[in-house]
Amino acid sequence: MTVFLDIVDPASVPKRELASGDRIPSIGLGTFGSDNYDNQTIADAVKTAVKIGYRHIDCASVYGNESEIGTTLSDLINEGLVRREDLWITSKVWNDRHNDVYGACLQSMKDLKTDYLDLYLVHWPFPNSHAKGVSVDSRDPNARPYIHEEFMKTWEAMERLVDSGLVRNIGTSNMTQRKLELLLRDCRIKPVCNEMELHPHFQQPELFDFVVKNGIQPIGFCPLGSPNRPERDKTPTDTNPFEDPVILKIAAAHGVHPALICIKWAIQRGQIPIPFSVKPAKLASNLRAAIEDPLTSEEMEVMKTVDKNCRLVKGQVFTWPGATWEDLWKDEE
């Protein structure tokens, strides 16, 4: 059976200019398939997304699927369907490789079959999690609180990646404002992006304003509220933006699913959402939300009222003895 894809002209998707001068597409494809999809299914979704018009692919070594994604992207390039220079490929160094950033980067580049990365992020600011095999759903018995001096060693290795030309841009993820303040004070090369949980029920206005004020582009993961996130990340107090009456009302006015309102809001707010889907129709509608039927200024104002400060990705697997997940996000002088 022939599948007809809804193609979006990549040139019509707006881009954000980073502090480095590089331009990044204003919407990307996330590749964390949670526990619901195997690696090849995610790689096939990447193939479909690129054919539809996506040019920004957000990867990470810990997702365990960079090799399959790399094969897919290489095939698309070799077939002449896309040029490498038209793709924006992001990867991230995982906690157990903070003491070998260079090696971790080379491994991701090898897996992704590229000779450079457009953006490389420190996935979590916990360089103390060096134990091999520490994954997204296991606890590190040696975990301890953030240590700035250790993080700076990691960041200096990131800076050397830029110096070497292996990486064009570097950034952070899952940071707090105080951690970013310390990094900006001590770094040689500033982060151009900070990837952080951002959706209508978790808007993080203070941190969002801080990164923007400091010339750092916010990238928002879980832009739809991540209803399919792993069970380990779910708690009874979590909320779902798709059930929010304000968002439902705006969605009805536009005649679209609430997910598209979340994407429109994110892009118009100035962040870069990286929604994930394996379904061609959803991939296309998510991408079209970036360029069609924007929210009104009144609707954008109303969206501010739905913030519930509901963090969904709590990071509890990184807690040290005696700590709760809330301790990961506390800023101390």
Coordinates of C-alpha atoms in Angstrom, one line a residue, residues 5-252:
L5 CA 2.9 11.9 3.1
D6 CA 1.8 15.4 3.9
I7 CA 5.0 17.2 2.8
V8 CA 6.0 20.5 4.4
D9 CA 8.6 22.8 2.7
P10 CA 11.5 22.9 5.2
A11 CA 12.3 26.4 4.1
S12 CA 8.9 27.5 5.5
V13 CA 9.8 26.4 9.0
P14 CA 11.2 29.4 10.9
K15 CA 14.6 29.3 12.4
R16 CA 16.1 30.8 15.6
E17 CA 19.5 32.5 15.4
L18 CA 21.8 31.3 18.2
A19 CA 24.5 33.4 19.9
S20 CA 27.0 31.6 17.7
G21 CA 25.3 32.9 14.6
D22 CA 24.1 29.5 13.6
R23 CA 20.4 29.1 12.8
I24 CA 18.4 26.2 14.3
P25 CA 14.9 25.1 13.1
S26 CA 12.2 26.2 15.5
I27 CA 10.8 22.7 15.9
G28 CA 12.6 19.4 16.1
L29 CA 11.9 15.7 16.4
G30 CA 12.6 14.1 19.7
T31 CA 13.9 10.6 19.6
F32 CA 13.4 9.3 23.1
G33 CA 10.9 6.6 22.5
S34 CA 10.3 5.9 26.2
D35 CA 9.6 2.2 26.8
N36 CA 7.1 2.0 24.0
Y37 CA 9.1 1.7 20.8
D38 CA 12.1 -0.3 19.7
N39 CA 15.1 1.4 18.1
Q40 CA 14.1 0.6 14.5
T41 CA 10.6 2.0 14.9
I42 CA 12.2 5.3 16.1
A43 CA 14.7 5.3 13.2
D44 CA 11.8 4.7 10.8
A45 CA 10.0 7.7 12.4
V46 CA 13.1 9.8 11.7
K47 CA 13.1 8.7 8.1
T48 CA 9.4 9.6 7.7
A49 CA 10.0 12.9 9.5
V50 CA 12.8 14.0 7.2
K51 CA 10.8 13.1 4.2
I52 CA 7.9 15.2 5.5
G53 CA 10.2 18.2 6.1
Y54 CA 11.8 18.0 9.5
R55 CA 15.4 19.1 9.6
H56 CA 16.1 19.1 13.3
I57 CA 16.7 15.8 15.0
D58 CA 17.3 15.7 18.8
C59 CA 19.2 12.6 19.8
A60 CA 21.1 11.3 22.9
S61 CA 23.5 8.5 23.5
V62 CA 21.5 7.1 26.5
Y63 CA 18.4 6.6 24.3
G64 CA 20.3 3.7 22.8
N65 CA 19.1 4.3 19.2
E66 CA 21.8 6.6 17.7
S67 CA 23.2 3.8 15.6
E68 CA 19.9 3.0 13.9
I69 CA 19.1 6.7 13.5
G70 CA 22.6 7.2 12.0
T71 CA 22.0 4.5 9.4
T72 CA 18.7 6.1 8.5
L73 CA 20.1 9.6 8.1
S74 CA 23.1 8.2 6.1
D75 CA 20.8 6.4 3.7
L76 CA 18.7 9.5 3.2
I77 CA 21.8 11.6 2.4
N78 CA 23.2 8.9 0.1
E79 CA 19.8 8.8 -1.7
G80 CA 20.0 12.5 -2.3
L81 CA 16.8 13.2 -0.3
V82 CA 18.6 15.6 2.1
R83 CA 22.0 17.2 2.5
R84 CA 23.9 16.9 5.7
E85 CA 24.4 20.6 5.8
D86 CA 20.6 21.0 5.8
L87 CA 20.2 18.8 8.9
W88 CA 20.5 19.9 12.5
I89 CA 21.7 17.0 14.6
T90 CA 21.9 17.2 18.4
S91 CA 23.3 14.7 20.8
K92 CA 24.1 14.6 24.5
V93 CA 26.8 13.3 26.8
W94 CA 25.4 11.0 29.5
N95 CA 26.3 11.1 33.1
D96 CA 28.7 8.2 33.1
R97 CA 30.9 9.8 30.4
H98 CA 31.5 13.2 32.0
N99 CA 35.1 12.1 32.5
D100 CA 35.4 11.2 28.9
V101 CA 33.4 13.8 26.9
Y102 CA 35.7 13.5 23.9
G103 CA 35.3 9.7 23.7
A104 CA 31.5 10.0 24.2
C105 CA 31.2 12.6 21.4
L106 CA 33.2 10.5 19.0
Q107 CA 31.0 7.5 19.8
S108 CA 27.9 9.5 19.1
M109 CA 29.3 10.8 15.9
K110 CA 30.3 7.3 14.8
D111 CA 26.8 6.0 15.6
L112 CA 25.1 8.9 13.9
K113 CA 27.5 8.6 10.9
T114 CA 28.4 12.2 10.8
D115 CA 31.8 14.0 11.0
Y116 CA 30.4 16.8 13.2
L117 CA 27.5 17.6 15.5
D118 CA 25.5 20.8 15.2
L119 CA 24.8 20.8 19.0
Y120 CA 26.2 18.7 21.8
L121 CA 24.6 19.0 25.3
V122 CA 25.5 18.0 28.8
H123 CA 22.4 15.8 29.4
W124 CA 22.3 16.2 33.2
P125 CA 24.5 18.3 35.4
F126 CA 25.7 15.4 37.6
P127 CA 29.2 14.5 36.6
N128 CA 29.5 12.3 39.7
S129 CA 27.4 9.6 38.1
H130 CA 30.5 7.9 36.5
A131 CA 29.5 4.3 37.1
K132 CA 29.3 2.4 33.8
G133 CA 25.8 1.2 33.0
V134 CA 24.0 3.9 34.9
S135 CA 20.9 4.3 32.7
V136 CA 17.7 6.3 32.6
D137 CA 15.9 3.9 35.0
S138 CA 18.6 2.8 37.4
R139 CA 20.1 4.5 40.5
D140 CA 23.7 5.3 40.9
P141 CA 24.8 4.1 44.4
N142 CA 27.6 6.8 44.3
A143 CA 25.3 9.7 43.5
R144 CA 25.8 13.0 45.3
P145 CA 24.8 16.6 44.9
Y146 CA 25.9 18.9 42.1
I147 CA 29.5 19.9 42.4
H148 CA 30.4 23.0 40.3
E149 CA 34.1 22.3 40.1
E150 CA 33.4 18.9 38.7
F151 CA 30.9 20.2 36.2
M152 CA 33.4 22.8 35.0
K153 CA 35.8 20.0 34.1
T154 CA 33.1 18.5 32.0
W155 CA 32.3 21.9 30.4
E156 CA 36.0 22.6 29.6
A157 CA 36.0 19.3 27.7
M158 CA 32.9 20.5 25.9
E159 CA 34.6 23.7 25.0
R160 CA 37.6 21.7 23.5
L161 CA 35.1 20.0 21.2
V162 CA 34.2 23.3 19.7
D163 CA 37.9 24.2 19.4
S164 CA 38.5 21.0 17.5
G165 CA 35.6 21.5 15.1
L166 CA 33.9 18.3 16.1
V167 CA 31.0 20.2 17.5
R168 CA 29.6 23.5 16.3
N169 CA 27.7 24.5 19.3
I170 CA 27.5 23.3 23.0
G171 CA 24.7 23.7 25.5
T172 CA 23.2 22.4 28.7
S173 CA 20.1 20.5 29.8
N174 CA 18.2 20.0 33.0
M175 CA 19.9 23.0 34.7
T176 CA 18.7 25.3 37.3
Q177 CA 19.2 29.1 37.3
R178 CA 22.0 29.1 39.9
K179 CA 23.9 26.4 38.1
L180 CA 23.7 28.4 34.9
E181 CA 24.8 31.6 36.7
L182 CA 27.9 29.8 37.9
L183 CA 28.6 28.3 34.5
L184 CA 28.2 31.7 32.8
R185 CA 30.6 33.2 35.4
D186 CA 33.3 30.6 34.8
C187 CA 33.0 29.4 31.2
R188 CA 35.1 30.4 28.2
I189 CA 32.4 29.4 25.6
K190 CA 28.8 30.1 26.7
P191 CA 26.1 27.6 26.2
V192 CA 24.0 28.5 23.2
C193 CA 21.0 26.4 24.3
N194 CA 19.5 25.0 27.4
E195 CA 17.2 22.0 27.0
M196 CA 14.6 21.9 29.7
E197 CA 11.1 20.6 30.4
L198 CA 8.6 23.1 29.0
H199 CA 4.9 22.6 28.4
P200 CA 1.8 24.7 29.3
H201 CA 1.5 23.0 32.7
F202 CA 5.2 23.6 33.5
Q203 CA 6.3 26.9 32.0
Q204 CA 9.2 27.7 34.3
P205 CA 8.8 31.5 33.6
E206 CA 11.8 32.6 35.8
L207 CA 14.3 30.2 34.3
F208 CA 12.9 30.8 30.8
D209 CA 13.3 34.5 31.2
F210 CA 16.8 34.1 32.6
V211 CA 18.1 32.0 29.7
V212 CA 16.6 34.3 27.1
K213 CA 18.0 37.3 28.8
N214 CA 21.4 35.7 28.7
G215 CA 21.3 34.9 25.0
I216 CA 20.6 31.2 25.6
Q217 CA 18.0 29.5 23.4
P218 CA 15.5 27.4 25.4
I219 CA 14.7 24.0 23.9
G220 CA 11.6 22.4 25.4
F221 CA 11.3 18.7 25.9
C222 CA 8.0 17.1 26.9
P223 CA 6.2 19.9 24.9
L224 CA 2.9 18.0 24.9
G225 CA 3.1 17.0 28.6
S226 CA 4.5 13.6 27.7
P227 CA 1.4 11.4 28.3
N228 CA 3.3 8.3 27.2
R229 CA 6.3 8.9 29.5
P230 CA 7.6 5.9 31.5
E231 CA 5.7 4.7 34.5
R232 CA 8.7 5.5 36.7
D233 CA 8.2 9.2 36.0
K234 CA 4.4 9.3 36.9
T235 CA 3.0 10.4 40.2
P236 CA -0.6 10.9 41.4
T237 CA -0.2 14.7 41.3
D238 CA 0.7 14.9 37.6
T239 CA -1.6 16.8 35.3
N240 CA -2.3 16.5 31.6
P241 CA -2.4 19.6 29.3
F242 CA -4.7 17.7 26.9
E243 CA -7.4 17.8 29.7
D244 CA -7.0 21.4 30.6
P245 CA -10.3 23.3 29.9
V246 CA -8.5 26.4 28.8
I247 CA -6.4 24.5 26.2
L248 CA -9.4 22.5 25.1
K249 CA -11.4 25.7 24.5
I250 CA -8.6 27.2 22.4
A251 CA -8.2 23.9 20.5
A252 CA -11.9 23.9 19.7

